[in-house]
Amino acid sequence: MARQRARIRGLREGDACTKYFHLQACHRRRKNYLFAVTHNGQTFSEEEAKADIVFSYYNDLLSSAFVRQHRIDLSQLQIPQLDLSELVAPFLLEEVAQIVHESPTDTVPGPDGFNGAFFWAAWEVVSPDVVRVFHALWEIDFRSFHSLNGAIMVLLHKTVAPTGLRDYRPISLIHSIGKMFANSPHHVKNDF
């Protein structure tokens, strides 16, 4: 009940220019602001320097290539073959609608500002565009997906008093279309 009351108050006063809104925004900003970042014994306090060091640290960490040491030849195990032809078929409108309606409605919106509740409520209006996006992803037609490829990265404290970038956990807020596509039952194409 407390969660519902807080949600109702947030809906009533959260988007309006009220004292409640400004108190919440100031509190979140103070709580989440990184005044200085320590990395390799150096402390960075200028905004541009902090952004550069955080970007390079996580870019190096997340973009390192994985080299497989061993391979398993599954054909030698004589496992029965399954008919997976349905996994390479294009998406149907009903499948995309099912994916949208199974998406959680109370998640945090990503860079696009939408969550599952929006797509659920506006499905009649947005369904042709969402289905078109799913078809483009299935056909590996990525010409206009540069904006969907972006994400907002948020750093969460792992410890009470973080001393370096290793003491933060990066959380990536991706676009809602990417979330839905990742949750689709057959987002794998036969050449992957």
XYZ file of C-alpha atoms in Angstrom:
192
model
C 0.000 0.000 0.000
C 2.886 2.349 0.752
C 4.329 1.732 -2.703
C 0.967 2.483 -4.314
C 0.547 5.683 -2.261
C 4.054 6.809 -3.240
C 3.299 6.027 -6.873
C 0.037 7.988 -6.778
C 1.821 10.957 -5.186
C 4.602 10.652 -7.758
C 2.049 10.664 -10.582
C 0.142 13.586 -9.092
C 3.096 15.778 -8.098
C 6.137 14.161 -9.736
C 5.938 15.769 -13.168
C 4.483 19.085 -12.077
C 6.677 21.982 -11.071
C 6.005 21.406 -7.374
C 8.129 21.534 -4.252
C 7.906 17.720 -4.065
C 9.348 17.362 -7.583
C 12.262 19.712 -6.885
C 13.072 18.052 -3.557
C 13.166 14.623 -5.217
C 15.282 15.848 -8.133
C 17.782 17.636 -5.863
C 18.040 14.622 -3.553
C 18.694 12.211 -6.437
C 21.262 14.539 -7.970
C 23.158 15.023 -4.692
C 23.046 11.307 -3.930
C 24.273 10.170 -7.343
C 26.768 12.904 -8.180
C 30.422 11.874 -8.449
C 32.428 14.790 -7.073
C 35.728 13.103 -7.908
C 36.863 9.870 -9.539
C 40.008 8.086 -8.373
C 41.735 5.822 -10.874
C 45.278 4.399 -10.745
C 46.153 6.638 -7.813
C 45.044 9.846 -9.521
C 41.982 11.881 -8.600
C 39.967 13.619 -11.304
C 37.456 16.332 -10.395
C 36.829 18.212 -13.655
C 33.700 17.087 -15.509
C 35.421 16.364 -18.825
C 38.294 14.488 -17.179
C 35.854 12.389 -15.114
C 33.798 11.545 -18.196
C 36.904 10.594 -20.193
C 38.387 8.357 -17.505
C 35.084 6.589 -16.809
C 34.471 6.056 -20.529
C 37.975 4.711 -21.201
C 37.922 2.458 -18.115
C 34.635 0.749 -18.971
C 35.325 0.768 -22.705
C 38.574 -1.131 -22.112
C 36.873 -3.452 -19.654
C 33.766 -4.214 -21.707
C 35.297 -4.273 -25.176
C 38.112 -6.722 -24.510
C 37.879 -9.653 -26.880
C 37.181 -13.083 -25.468
C 39.448 -15.809 -26.801
C 37.978 -19.284 -26.574
C 40.516 -21.783 -25.235
C 38.557 -24.951 -26.022
C 35.827 -25.996 -28.421
C 33.263 -28.745 -28.102
C 32.291 -30.682 -31.190
C 28.618 -31.393 -30.503
C 28.312 -33.612 -33.588
C 30.471 -36.218 -31.823
C 27.999 -36.476 -28.936
C 25.285 -37.943 -31.191
C 22.584 -35.721 -29.746
C 19.256 -35.945 -31.594
C 18.781 -33.096 -34.070
C 15.886 -30.728 -33.482
C 13.870 -28.945 -36.131
C 14.697 -25.292 -35.484
C 13.359 -23.923 -38.758
C 10.680 -21.920 -36.916
C 13.423 -19.908 -35.219
C 14.552 -18.398 -38.519
C 11.085 -17.371 -39.717
C 10.233 -13.649 -39.744
C 8.269 -12.228 -36.847
C 4.496 -12.263 -37.062
C 2.332 -9.416 -35.777
C 0.888 -11.739 -33.129
C 4.374 -12.670 -31.882
C 5.454 -9.048 -31.566
C 2.175 -8.211 -29.788
C 2.782 -11.094 -27.375
C 6.328 -9.852 -26.694
C 5.016 -6.351 -25.977
C 2.248 -7.583 -23.720
C 4.672 -9.824 -21.787
C 7.125 -6.951 -21.240
C 7.220 -5.594 -17.681
C 5.230 -2.389 -17.386
C 7.005 -0.813 -14.416
C 10.618 -0.819 -15.599
C 12.833 2.237 -15.772
C 12.665 3.915 -19.180
C 15.859 3.965 -21.211
C 17.238 6.722 -23.445
C 14.051 6.696 -25.529
C 11.919 7.525 -22.472
C 9.510 4.605 -22.958
C 8.776 1.492 -20.946
C 6.478 -1.488 -21.386
C 3.438 0.406 -20.101
C 3.673 2.889 -22.980
C 3.822 0.199 -25.659
C 1.015 -1.725 -24.000
C -1.265 1.329 -23.805
C -0.446 2.683 -27.283
C -0.184 -0.650 -29.087
C -2.915 0.160 -31.634
C -0.998 3.271 -32.719
C 2.622 2.078 -32.536
C 2.219 -1.556 -33.654
C 3.062 -0.996 -37.364
C 6.294 0.805 -36.445
C 7.329 -1.747 -33.815
C 6.685 -4.652 -36.192
C 8.674 -2.846 -38.898
C 11.605 -2.475 -36.466
C 11.459 -6.181 -35.589
C 11.475 -7.086 -39.286
C 14.469 -4.824 -39.934
C 16.345 -6.445 -37.045
C 15.467 -9.910 -38.316
C 16.704 -9.015 -41.813
C 19.909 -7.549 -40.282
C 19.101 -4.201 -41.884
C 20.842 -1.869 -39.461
C 20.973 1.270 -41.622
C 18.877 3.416 -39.305
C 19.639 1.794 -35.958
C 22.492 4.042 -34.844
C 20.224 5.815 -32.357
C 18.954 2.520 -30.905
C 22.522 1.399 -30.330
C 23.104 4.070 -27.684
C 22.642 3.544 -23.982
C 22.863 5.524 -20.786
C 25.345 4.122 -18.312
C 24.733 4.693 -14.617
C 27.316 3.890 -11.953
C 25.995 2.345 -8.732
C 28.058 2.119 -5.543
C 29.243 -1.385 -4.638
C 30.623 -0.106 -1.343
C 29.628 2.665 1.047
C 32.796 4.671 0.344
C 34.066 3.875 -3.159
C 37.773 4.519 -3.663
C 38.100 3.741 -7.366
C 36.171 2.800 -10.477
C 36.304 -0.859 -9.451
C 33.957 0.051 -6.586
C 31.145 0.976 -8.981
C 28.770 -1.303 -10.857
C 27.824 -0.047 -14.333
C 24.154 -0.367 -15.217
C 23.280 0.177 -18.844
C 19.862 1.617 -19.671
C 19.085 0.486 -23.201
C 16.198 1.344 -25.479
C 12.910 -0.446 -24.917
C 12.935 -1.895 -28.438
C 16.271 -3.571 -27.696
C 14.861 -5.004 -24.475
C 11.828 -6.402 -26.275
C 13.940 -7.871 -29.081
C 16.280 -9.517 -26.569
C 13.261 -11.098 -24.867
C 11.784 -12.378 -28.105
C 11.546 -16.163 -28.419
C 13.473 -16.336 -31.686
C 15.833 -13.439 -32.126
C 18.550 -15.777 -33.454
C 19.044 -16.045 -37.175
C 20.436 -19.147 -38.846
C 23.841 -17.649 -39.673
C 24.720 -16.748 -36.054
